[in-house]
Structure formats: C-alpha cells, structure tokens
Amino acid sequence: MRIFPAFVLGVLLAAAACSSSSGSTSSPGGTSSNSPPAGSKLQTVEFKMDATVGAGKEIFDCQFVTLPNVTGWMVSGEHTYTVGSHHLLIYSTDLTSIPAGGSQVQDCYEGANSFMSHVRGVLYAGQTSMGSQQFPPGIGLATTANQVLLFQVHYLNATSADIDAHVDVKLTLDSGTDIDTNAGVLFLYAPYIDVPPGAKAQAQMRVVIPRDITLLSATSHYHARGVGYGAYLDRPTKMATTPFYTSASWNSPQIQSMSMPIAAGTKLRFECDYDNSSGTAEYFQGPSAATNEMCMFAGAYYPDMGELANYGYASPGPDMFGTAGASGTNCNDTLKCIEACPTTASSGASSGPFDASPCMQKCMVGSCTTATTALFPFLECYQNSCSSKCSSTTSSDCTSCIAANCPSQYEACSNHTCN
C-alpha cells in the first residue's frame, strides 16, 4: 500500500486568477442601498484582475491579497466578469503575511508559492457573469485584520480569437457590534470521477451534517461532459428520492437562495451525470474544464460547523463514492484494486488528501455504494499507523503492523459485502 485517503483538510478544486495587471482597493461604505443595521460599521474591499486569454487557451493563475486592518465579518459580496471567465474564488488561508512573490499573479500549479496548500476555507465564489450574496441580519463570515486571502480566476477561451477578460469582486465587511452568528460555507468536492469514452457516467459523494444548521444557498460545479446534477438530503435510515437542488448547466449554474433547516445527522448527497457518448477520450477528476471533470456542491449556511465539516470530513467522513450499485466491488476487492495501482499514475490533480490517480479513481468509482464505509476507516488507520512500514503489502513488517494497530478495521473491510 502506498498513498491512501487520510481525513485531513485539503482542497482539490482548481480555480485560478488571471495573468496580467491586478490590484486591490478599499473604500468606506457598504454596497447595499438599504440603511445599514444598527451597530454596523461597513467597509468595502475590491479586488480586480485582467488578462488576455489566447485563442483556445485555458488559464489557471493565483494571487495572494489582503483584507483591510479591521476584524469583523463579511456580510455581502458581489462580482462581475467578462466572457472567457469560467469561475472565480476567494479563499481564506493559513498565512499571516504574503510570502515573497505571492502578491504577483502566477499559475496556481507552478512556481514556489504552493498556493493551493494554504487554502483553509471559502469566502466568496462566482461562476456566472454577474452575481451577489447577502447574509441575513446578524450573520456573517468571520474575518480578521489584514487577513491573507487567495484570489483565483479560471479562464477558458474556446473561441478562435484572443479575449481580454476582466474580473471585479467587492466584499463588504462589518466590524460593528450587530453580528452575533458566524456563517460557514460548505465546499464539497467528489475526488473520484471516471467518464469513459463512448459512455455515460455518474459521480457522487455524501457527507454528514454534524449539527443543526440552516442552509442559505446551493449551487453546483462540473465540467463540459456534465448534463445533469442533483443534491439530496438523506435521513439516517432512508435515502431521499427528490432533490432539493438541481442544475443542467455546466458553465453557468445559478445559485439558489433558500432558508432550509437541516437536522444534525442528516447526510447531504450530490450527484453529477455525464454524457460522453460521442467522445473518444476518458475524463477523470481534475482541474481542467477541457480535459478533466469535476463534481461539487457549495452553499452558505449558519452557524459555522468548522473546517472539517465545511469540506465534508466531519466524523465519520464522506461515503458513497462508488456508482456501480450493488454490482460494484466490495471493500476487500476495492482495496486489492487500489494496491495494484502504479505509483507513477497521476491525474493532474496535484494537491489534496487523496491519491487522485486515474487508477485510484477507477477503483473507487467501480466500488459498490457501501464499500467506502468499511474501506476508509481501514485506510485512515493504515495511513496513520503503518504507511512507513508497508512499502510492500506482503512484507512481515506490514502485516504485523496492521495486525497490531488496525485489526478491527481490516476485519470489517475483509468481511464487507455489497447490498
């Protein structure tokens, strides 16, 4: 065994920021024409980026930016972008200052700054030419003074001519006394996708909601092979049959506003349907809208559940990665499939907690619906206790380590059956 999923925070999403001039300005005042709530103290910060996107080109760039020197909450945001922009994201990070060169626009996956490794949450996102988000009174996303953010924009130019693209984002911060509830953003990413040539396919993921929340918005994200999307709320003993959110647009899905209570213990499941019937290439999970696929759910909510829950890794972790139903491989056979994967395989998804090689993805997608319920606890135990001793899964050191540290998890996987 080599690299397996461990329940640690990480993001596989590949968004980007553009390549040309950029800058940020801040100005006092809010973005709403309504009177601000009593006790509020509003300030707007603006981030802009411009790029020339060559004909038939795709750009993935990033830039670190900072918020003003105030502690407070983001209570609203808005954006505009021109043709050629696929989506934008503003992430919170673990940085306390911008590293050398990080304020310059660069490719997200090249260079020395390791942009994606610093991501810790989502502050704002957009994937339509215009959009906005407004939190209810008394609710906001917590921010800190001089907080370092990652500004990303993904450009995709499918035309035969160059495009001059522009992105403008405005965030309104409230440093007053009127906010009493921290909001959060669910940012759920299915890491295993396999869309074979000449075929239809599906990707899915399900996560537990560990506490009572109210969902304020919902949106999807997938790429050009995607033809449909649904998000469901499964009860502990029964899967839902009616989605609470659907989408049929891969390049401009709308954000659906709502105020929907979700009880603790509910599982949020989302599915992406793909049609590659006329295609000759195989598509796996990864950053490129042209050569990879994605399947995501995103939505703002309150009160905040914390980083692990926001990414879907609250205990017991995500499940239902397999899409083969009861005919898929059980836990033990899925484990054997993973063990047989070459160590050099790569999908291009270069960061995150998963081995996202095409081989690994095929194994996971081909598993039955319940396989990961038994598989992931074993893989987590293995990763934490035995990975350094298991360069060969048949070595005595490896088998002894698993027997000593992960006996119940290994037995559960070995005895698992699909149903």
PDB file of C-alpha atoms in Angstrom, residues 163-401:
ATOM      1  CA  ILE A 163     -10.150  37.525 -25.296  1.00  0.00           C
ATOM      2  CA  ASP A 164      -9.432  40.467 -22.999  1.00  0.00           C
ATOM      3  CA  ALA A 165     -11.013  39.292 -19.758  1.00  0.00           C
ATOM      4  CA  HIS A 166     -11.784  41.267 -16.603  1.00  0.00           C
ATOM      5  CA  VAL A 167     -12.935  40.224 -13.118  1.00  0.00           C
ATOM      6  CA  ASP A 168     -14.152  42.578 -10.380  1.00  0.00           C
ATOM      7  CA  VAL A 169     -15.072  41.410  -6.853  1.00  0.00           C
ATOM      8  CA  LYS A 170     -16.377  43.577  -3.996  1.00  0.00           C
ATOM      9  CA  LEU A 171     -16.684  42.290  -0.445  1.00  0.00           C
ATOM     10  CA  THR A 172     -18.489  44.229   2.287  1.00  0.00           C
ATOM     11  CA  LEU A 173     -17.071  43.829   5.796  1.00  0.00           C
ATOM     12  CA  ASP A 174     -18.856  44.688   9.034  1.00  0.00           C
ATOM     13  CA  SER A 175     -16.646  45.466  12.032  1.00  0.00           C
ATOM     14  CA  GLY A 176     -19.527  46.669  14.214  1.00  0.00           C
ATOM     15  CA  THR A 177     -21.491  45.047  17.040  1.00  0.00           C
ATOM     16  CA  ASP A 178     -24.532  43.792  15.115  1.00  0.00           C
ATOM     17  CA  ILE A 179     -23.203  40.324  14.098  1.00  0.00           C
ATOM     18  CA  ASP A 180     -23.810  37.506  16.582  1.00  0.00           C
ATOM     19  CA  THR A 181     -23.659  34.341  14.415  1.00  0.00           C
ATOM     20  CA  ASN A 182     -20.756  33.045  12.351  1.00  0.00           C
ATOM     21  CA  ALA A 183     -21.701  31.669   8.931  1.00  0.00           C
ATOM     22  CA  GLY A 184     -19.916  28.865   7.106  1.00  0.00           C
ATOM     23  CA  VAL A 185     -19.569  27.664   3.511  1.00  0.00           C
ATOM     24  CA  LEU A 186     -19.989  24.023   2.538  1.00  0.00           C
ATOM     25  CA  PHE A 187     -17.424  23.282  -0.173  1.00  0.00           C
ATOM     26  CA  LEU A 188     -17.790  19.626  -1.095  1.00  0.00           C
ATOM     27  CA  TYR A 189     -15.612  18.039  -3.780  1.00  0.00           C
ATOM     28  CA  ALA A 190     -16.037  14.498  -5.131  1.00  0.00           C
ATOM     29  CA  PRO A 191     -12.455  13.296  -5.693  1.00  0.00           C
ATOM     30  CA  TYR A 192     -13.232  10.197  -7.764  1.00  0.00           C
ATOM     31  CA  ILE A 193     -14.651  10.521 -11.280  1.00  0.00           C
ATOM     32  CA  ASP A 194     -14.328   8.257 -14.325  1.00  0.00           C
ATOM     33  CA  VAL A 195     -16.115   9.168 -17.563  1.00  0.00           C
ATOM     34  CA  PRO A 196     -15.141   6.527 -20.157  1.00  0.00           C
ATOM     35  CA  PRO A 197     -15.123   7.240 -23.910  1.00  0.00           C
ATOM     36  CA  GLY A 198     -18.369   6.498 -25.717  1.00  0.00           C
ATOM     37  CA  ALA A 199     -20.331   6.155 -22.487  1.00  0.00           C
ATOM     38  CA  LYS A 200     -22.478   7.825 -19.866  1.00  0.00           C
ATOM     39  CA  ALA A 201     -21.284   8.003 -16.253  1.00  0.00           C
ATOM     40  CA  GLN A 202     -22.026   9.374 -12.819  1.00  0.00           C
ATOM     41  CA  ALA A 203     -20.053  10.718  -9.845  1.00  0.00           C
ATOM     42  CA  GLN A 204     -21.366  11.151  -6.322  1.00  0.00           C
ATOM     43  CA  MET A 205     -20.423  11.912  -2.743  1.00  0.00           C
ATOM     44  CA  ARG A 206     -22.288  12.013   0.556  1.00  0.00           C
ATOM     45  CA  VAL A 207     -21.325  13.789   3.794  1.00  0.00           C
ATOM     46  CA  VAL A 208     -22.799  14.001   7.273  1.00  0.00           C
ATOM     47  CA  ILE A 209     -24.112  17.289   8.697  1.00  0.00           C
ATOM     48  CA  PRO A 210     -22.955  17.035  12.337  1.00  0.00           C
ATOM     49  CA  ARG A 211     -25.181  19.737  13.872  1.00  0.00           C
ATOM     50  CA  ASP A 212     -28.408  21.620  13.201  1.00  0.00           C
ATOM     51  CA  ILE A 213     -27.856  24.265  10.527  1.00  0.00           C
ATOM     52  CA  THR A 214     -29.829  26.488   8.160  1.00  0.00           C
ATOM     53  CA  LEU A 215     -28.737  26.319   4.521  1.00  0.00           C
ATOM     54  CA  LEU A 216     -28.874  29.719   2.819  1.00  0.00           C
ATOM     55  CA  SER A 217     -27.791  28.858  -0.727  1.00  0.00           C
ATOM     56  CA  ALA A 218     -26.893  25.977  -3.015  1.00  0.00           C
ATOM     57  CA  THR A 219     -25.010  25.659  -6.279  1.00  0.00           C
ATOM     58  CA  SER A 220     -23.215  23.041  -8.361  1.00  0.00           C
ATOM     59  CA  HIS A 221     -19.990  22.832 -10.307  1.00  0.00           C
ATOM     60  CA  TYR A 222     -18.990  20.378 -13.026  1.00  0.00           C
ATOM     61  CA  HIS A 223     -17.457  20.477 -16.491  1.00  0.00           C
ATOM     62  CA  ALA A 224     -18.451  20.116 -20.136  1.00  0.00           C
ATOM     63  CA  ARG A 225     -19.437  16.423 -20.106  1.00  0.00           C
ATOM     64  CA  GLY A 226     -21.942  17.160 -17.343  1.00  0.00           C
ATOM     65  CA  VAL A 227     -25.605  17.038 -18.354  1.00  0.00           C
ATOM     66  CA  GLY A 228     -27.388  16.961 -15.005  1.00  0.00           C
ATOM     67  CA  TYR A 229     -26.966  17.439 -11.272  1.00  0.00           C
ATOM     68  CA  GLY A 230     -28.973  16.792  -8.128  1.00  0.00           C
ATOM     69  CA  ALA A 231     -28.436  17.375  -4.409  1.00  0.00           C
ATOM     70  CA  TYR A 232     -30.389  15.407  -1.788  1.00  0.00           C
ATOM     71  CA  LEU A 233     -30.864  15.232   1.963  1.00  0.00           C
ATOM     72  CA  ASP A 234     -30.768  11.622   3.171  1.00  0.00           C
ATOM     73  CA  ARG A 235     -32.169  10.682   6.545  1.00  0.00           C
ATOM     74  CA  PRO A 236     -30.121   8.228   8.661  1.00  0.00           C
ATOM     75  CA  THR A 237     -32.263   5.261   7.580  1.00  0.00           C
ATOM     76  CA  LYS A 238     -33.704   6.391   4.255  1.00  0.00           C
ATOM     77  CA  MET A 239     -32.292   7.878   1.051  1.00  0.00           C
ATOM     78  CA  ALA A 240     -34.165  10.822  -0.448  1.00  0.00           C
ATOM     79  CA  THR A 241     -35.671  10.489  -3.918  1.00  0.00           C
ATOM     80  CA  THR A 242     -36.455  14.167  -4.567  1.00  0.00           C
ATOM     81  CA  PRO A 243     -33.553  16.612  -4.911  1.00  0.00           C
ATOM     82  CA  PHE A 244     -33.672  19.971  -3.141  1.00  0.00           C
ATOM     83  CA  TYR A 245     -31.376  21.485  -5.814  1.00  0.00           C
ATOM     84  CA  THR A 246     -30.874  20.632  -9.497  1.00  0.00           C
ATOM     85  CA  SER A 247     -28.831  22.028 -12.350  1.00  0.00           C
ATOM     86  CA  ALA A 248     -28.417  21.294 -16.043  1.00  0.00           C
ATOM     87  CA  SER A 249     -25.820  23.987 -16.851  1.00  0.00           C
ATOM     88  CA  TRP A 250     -22.125  23.231 -16.508  1.00  0.00           C
ATOM     89  CA  ASN A 251     -20.831  26.691 -17.433  1.00  0.00           C
ATOM     90  CA  SER A 252     -23.314  28.991 -15.687  1.00  0.00           C
ATOM     91  CA  PRO A 253     -25.218  27.223 -12.887  1.00  0.00           C
ATOM     92  CA  GLN A 254     -27.324  29.570 -10.828  1.00  0.00           C
ATOM     93  CA  ILE A 255     -27.072  29.955  -7.067  1.00  0.00           C
ATOM     94  CA  GLN A 256     -30.389  29.048  -5.448  1.00  0.00           C
ATOM     95  CA  SER A 257     -31.205  31.121  -2.373  1.00  0.00           C
ATOM     96  CA  MET A 258     -33.090  29.426   0.450  1.00  0.00           C
ATOM     97  CA  SER A 259     -33.526  29.234   4.189  1.00  0.00           C
ATOM     98  CA  MET A 260     -33.697  25.486   4.733  1.00  0.00           C
ATOM     99  CA  PRO A 261     -33.185  23.901   8.178  1.00  0.00           C
ATOM    100  CA  ILE A 262     -31.106  20.700   8.168  1.00  0.00           C
ATOM    101  CA  ALA A 263     -31.139  18.492  11.263  1.00  0.00           C
ATOM    102  CA  ALA A 264     -27.962  17.073  12.783  1.00  0.00           C
ATOM    103  CA  GLY A 265     -27.213  13.605  11.430  1.00  0.00           C
ATOM    104  CA  THR A 266     -28.709  14.301   8.008  1.00  0.00           C
ATOM    105  CA  LYS A 267     -26.474  13.303   5.094  1.00  0.00           C
ATOM    106  CA  LEU A 268     -26.098  15.645   2.137  1.00  0.00           C
ATOM    107  CA  ARG A 269     -25.635  13.689  -1.109  1.00  0.00           C
ATOM    108  CA  PHE A 270     -24.889  15.153  -4.519  1.00  0.00           C
ATOM    109  CA  GLU A 271     -24.654  13.500  -7.934  1.00  0.00           C
ATOM    110  CA  CYS A 272     -23.297  14.567 -11.322  1.00  0.00           C
ATOM    111  CA  ASP A 273     -24.427  12.890 -14.543  1.00  0.00           C
ATOM    112  CA  TYR A 274     -22.120  12.855 -17.564  1.00  0.00           C
ATOM    113  CA  ASP A 275     -22.653  12.046 -21.239  1.00  0.00           C
ATOM    114  CA  ASN A 276     -19.526  11.210 -23.210  1.00  0.00           C
ATOM    115  CA  SER A 277     -21.334   9.033 -25.764  1.00  0.00           C
ATOM    116  CA  SER A 278     -19.721  10.735 -28.745  1.00  0.00           C
ATOM    117  CA  GLY A 279     -16.339  11.283 -27.106  1.00  0.00           C
ATOM    118  CA  THR A 280     -13.121   9.359 -27.678  1.00  0.00           C
ATOM    119  CA  ALA A 281     -11.231  10.484 -24.558  1.00  0.00           C
ATOM    120  CA  GLU A 282     -11.615   9.335 -20.955  1.00  0.00           C
ATOM    121  CA  TYR A 283     -12.088  12.020 -18.308  1.00  0.00           C
ATOM    122  CA  PHE A 284     -11.023  11.849 -14.664  1.00  0.00           C
ATOM    123  CA  GLN A 285     -11.342  14.268 -11.753  1.00  0.00           C
ATOM    124  CA  GLY A 286      -9.015  17.219 -12.112  1.00  0.00           C
ATOM    125  CA  PRO A 287      -8.688  20.980 -12.617  1.00  0.00           C
ATOM    126  CA  SER A 288      -9.067  21.497 -16.364  1.00  0.00           C
ATOM    127  CA  ALA A 289     -12.508  22.280 -17.749  1.00  0.00           C
ATOM    128  CA  ALA A 290     -11.270  20.992 -21.099  1.00  0.00           C
ATOM    129  CA  THR A 291      -9.512  17.750 -20.142  1.00  0.00           C
ATOM    130  CA  ASN A 292     -10.873  16.826 -16.671  1.00  0.00           C
ATOM    131  CA  GLU A 293     -14.205  16.605 -14.898  1.00  0.00           C
ATOM    132  CA  MET A 294     -15.459  17.852 -11.536  1.00  0.00           C
ATOM    133  CA  CYS A 295     -18.459  17.291  -9.280  1.00  0.00           C
ATOM    134  CA  MET A 296     -19.057  19.745  -6.441  1.00  0.00           C
ATOM    135  CA  PHE A 297     -21.647  21.157  -4.085  1.00  0.00           C
ATOM    136  CA  ALA A 298     -21.283  24.580  -2.476  1.00  0.00           C
ATOM    137  CA  GLY A 299     -23.584  26.508  -0.191  1.00  0.00           C
ATOM    138  CA  ALA A 300     -23.552  29.132   2.560  1.00  0.00           C
ATOM    139  CA  TYR A 301     -25.169  28.300   5.901  1.00  0.00           C
ATOM    140  CA  TYR A 302     -25.213  29.112   9.610  1.00  0.00           C
ATOM    141  CA  PRO A 303     -23.997  28.540  12.284  1.00  0.00           C
ATOM    142  CA  ASP A 304     -20.476  27.604  11.199  1.00  0.00           C
ATOM    143  CA  MET A 305     -19.531  23.947  11.838  1.00  0.00           C
ATOM    144  CA  GLY A 306     -15.767  24.356  11.364  1.00  0.00           C
ATOM    145  CA  GLU A 307     -13.242  23.475   8.690  1.00  0.00           C
ATOM    146  CA  LEU A 308     -13.599  19.698   8.638  1.00  0.00           C
ATOM    147  CA  ALA A 309     -17.380  19.830   8.329  1.00  0.00           C
ATOM    148  CA  ASN A 310     -17.198  22.565   5.688  1.00  0.00           C
ATOM    149  CA  TYR A 311     -15.211  20.197   3.467  1.00  0.00           C
ATOM    150  CA  GLY A 312     -17.333  17.182   4.348  1.00  0.00           C
ATOM    151  CA  TYR A 313     -14.844  15.472   6.669  1.00  0.00           C
ATOM    152  CA  ALA A 314     -16.719  15.590   9.942  1.00  0.00           C
ATOM    153  CA  SER A 315     -16.724  12.134  11.546  1.00  0.00           C
ATOM    154  CA  PRO A 316     -17.344   9.517  10.171  1.00  0.00           C
ATOM    155  CA  GLY A 317     -16.236  11.169   6.939  1.00  0.00           C
ATOM    156  CA  PRO A 318     -17.713  11.045   3.429  1.00  0.00           C
ATOM    157  CA  ASP A 319     -19.076   7.935   1.756  1.00  0.00           C
ATOM    158  CA  MET A 320     -20.902   6.743  -1.377  1.00  0.00           C
ATOM    159  CA  PHE A 321     -18.085   7.406  -3.845  1.00  0.00           C
ATOM    160  CA  GLY A 322     -18.890   4.218  -5.772  1.00  0.00           C
ATOM    161  CA  THR A 323     -21.528   4.458  -8.501  1.00  0.00           C
ATOM    162  CA  ALA A 324     -21.803   0.784  -9.507  1.00  0.00           C
ATOM    163  CA  GLY A 325     -24.560  -0.016  -7.009  1.00  0.00           C
ATOM    164  CA  ALA A 326     -24.710  -3.493  -5.511  1.00  0.00           C
ATOM    165  CA  SER A 327     -22.839  -4.901  -8.544  1.00  0.00           C
ATOM    166  CA  GLY A 328     -19.685  -2.946  -7.701  1.00  0.00           C
ATOM    167  CA  THR A 329     -16.642  -4.253  -5.857  1.00  0.00           C
ATOM    168  CA  ASN A 330     -16.801  -4.835  -2.110  1.00  0.00           C
ATOM    169  CA  CYS A 331     -14.306  -3.288   0.317  1.00  0.00           C
ATOM    170  CA  ASN A 332     -11.747  -6.080   0.058  1.00  0.00           C
ATOM    171  CA  ASP A 333     -11.771  -6.181  -3.758  1.00  0.00           C
ATOM    172  CA  THR A 334     -11.614  -2.372  -3.924  1.00  0.00           C
ATOM    173  CA  LEU A 335      -8.589  -2.481  -1.633  1.00  0.00           C
ATOM    174  CA  LYS A 336      -6.896  -5.036  -3.910  1.00  0.00           C
ATOM    175  CA  CYS A 337      -7.640  -2.805  -6.905  1.00  0.00           C
ATOM    176  CA  ILE A 338      -6.005   0.169  -5.172  1.00  0.00           C
ATOM    177  CA  GLU A 339      -2.963  -1.886  -4.175  1.00  0.00           C
ATOM    178  CA  ALA A 340      -2.416  -2.808  -7.818  1.00  0.00           C
ATOM    179  CA  CYS A 341      -2.318   0.827  -8.975  1.00  0.00           C
ATOM    180  CA  PRO A 342       1.081   2.026 -10.243  1.00  0.00           C
ATOM    181  CA  THR A 343       2.822   4.585  -8.042  1.00  0.00           C
ATOM    182  CA  THR A 344       3.581   6.875 -11.001  1.00  0.00           C
ATOM    183  CA  ALA A 345      -0.031   7.379 -12.111  1.00  0.00           C
ATOM    184  CA  SER A 346      -1.264  10.963 -11.965  1.00  0.00           C
ATOM    185  CA  SER A 347      -4.466  12.727 -12.946  1.00  0.00           C
ATOM    186  CA  GLY A 348      -3.067  16.232 -12.810  1.00  0.00           C
ATOM    187  CA  ALA A 349      -4.843  16.993  -9.538  1.00  0.00           C
ATOM    188  CA  SER A 350      -1.652  17.855  -7.718  1.00  0.00           C
ATOM    189  CA  SER A 351      -2.834  18.697  -4.228  1.00  0.00           C
ATOM    190  CA  GLY A 352      -5.176  17.411  -1.578  1.00  0.00           C
ATOM    191  CA  PRO A 353      -5.585  14.466   0.764  1.00  0.00           C
ATOM    192  CA  PHE A 354      -6.309  11.896  -1.921  1.00  0.00           C
ATOM    193  CA  ASP A 355      -4.307   9.782  -4.307  1.00  0.00           C
ATOM    194  CA  ALA A 356      -6.243  11.037  -7.311  1.00  0.00           C
ATOM    195  CA  SER A 357      -4.509   8.945  -9.968  1.00  0.00           C
ATOM    196  CA  PRO A 358      -6.725   7.637 -12.780  1.00  0.00           C
ATOM    197  CA  CYS A 359      -6.205   4.102 -11.478  1.00  0.00           C
ATOM    198  CA  MET A 360      -7.303   5.051  -7.959  1.00  0.00           C
ATOM    199  CA  GLN A 361     -10.341   6.869  -9.338  1.00  0.00           C
ATOM    200  CA  LYS A 362     -11.404   3.876 -11.428  1.00  0.00           C
ATOM    201  CA  CYS A 363     -11.139   1.622  -8.377  1.00  0.00           C
ATOM    202  CA  MET A 364     -13.251   3.924  -6.231  1.00  0.00           C
ATOM    203  CA  VAL A 365     -15.902   4.649  -8.864  1.00  0.00           C
ATOM    204  CA  GLY A 366     -16.199   0.916  -9.560  1.00  0.00           C
ATOM    205  CA  SER A 367     -16.888   0.091  -5.914  1.00  0.00           C
ATOM    206  CA  CYS A 368     -20.347  -0.590  -4.587  1.00  0.00           C
ATOM    207  CA  THR A 369     -22.211   2.158  -2.755  1.00  0.00           C
ATOM    208  CA  THR A 370     -21.344   0.937   0.750  1.00  0.00           C
ATOM    209  CA  ALA A 371     -17.698  -0.060   0.150  1.00  0.00           C
ATOM    210  CA  THR A 372     -16.085   3.123   1.426  1.00  0.00           C
ATOM    211  CA  THR A 373     -17.976   2.860   4.726  1.00  0.00           C
ATOM    212  CA  ALA A 374     -15.663  -0.043   5.565  1.00  0.00           C
ATOM    213  CA  LEU A 375     -12.711   0.963   3.395  1.00  0.00           C
ATOM    214  CA  PHE A 376     -11.966   4.463   4.681  1.00  0.00           C
ATOM    215  CA  PRO A 377     -11.661   3.596   8.394  1.00  0.00           C
ATOM    216  CA  PHE A 378      -9.066   0.975   7.483  1.00  0.00           C
ATOM    217  CA  LEU A 379      -7.202   3.319   5.127  1.00  0.00           C
ATOM    218  CA  GLU A 380      -7.132   6.037   7.766  1.00  0.00           C
ATOM    219  CA  CYS A 381      -5.750   3.640  10.372  1.00  0.00           C
ATOM    220  CA  TYR A 382      -3.216   2.343   7.880  1.00  0.00           C
ATOM    221  CA  GLN A 383      -2.139   5.848   6.899  1.00  0.00           C
ATOM    222  CA  ASN A 384      -1.694   6.941  10.498  1.00  0.00           C
ATOM    223  CA  SER A 385      -0.040   3.786  11.866  1.00  0.00           C
ATOM    224  CA  CYS A 386       1.552   1.646   9.166  1.00  0.00           C
ATOM    225  CA  SER A 387       2.322   3.568   5.963  1.00  0.00           C
ATOM    226  CA  SER A 388       6.049   3.798   6.770  1.00  0.00           C
ATOM    227  CA  LYS A 389       6.264   0.007   7.178  1.00  0.00           C
ATOM    228  CA  CYS A 390       4.242  -1.021   4.152  1.00  0.00           C
ATOM    229  CA  SER A 391       6.315  -0.371   1.060  1.00  0.00           C
ATOM    230  CA  SER A 392       5.291  -3.965   0.309  1.00  0.00           C
ATOM    231  CA  THR A 393       1.873  -5.100   1.490  1.00  0.00           C
ATOM    232  CA  THR A 394       3.095  -8.686   1.788  1.00  0.00           C
ATOM    233  CA  SER A 395       6.094  -7.893   3.986  1.00  0.00           C
ATOM    234  CA  SER A 396       6.068  -9.261   7.517  1.00  0.00           C
ATOM    235  CA  ASP A 397       6.579  -5.746   8.936  1.00  0.00           C
ATOM    236  CA  CYS A 398       3.460  -4.517   7.122  1.00  0.00           C
ATOM    237  CA  THR A 399       1.186  -7.407   8.056  1.00  0.00           C
ATOM    238  CA  SER A 400       2.415  -7.304  11.667  1.00  0.00           C
ATOM    239  CA  CYS A 401       1.753  -3.561  11.880  1.00  0.00           C
TER     240      CYS A 401
END
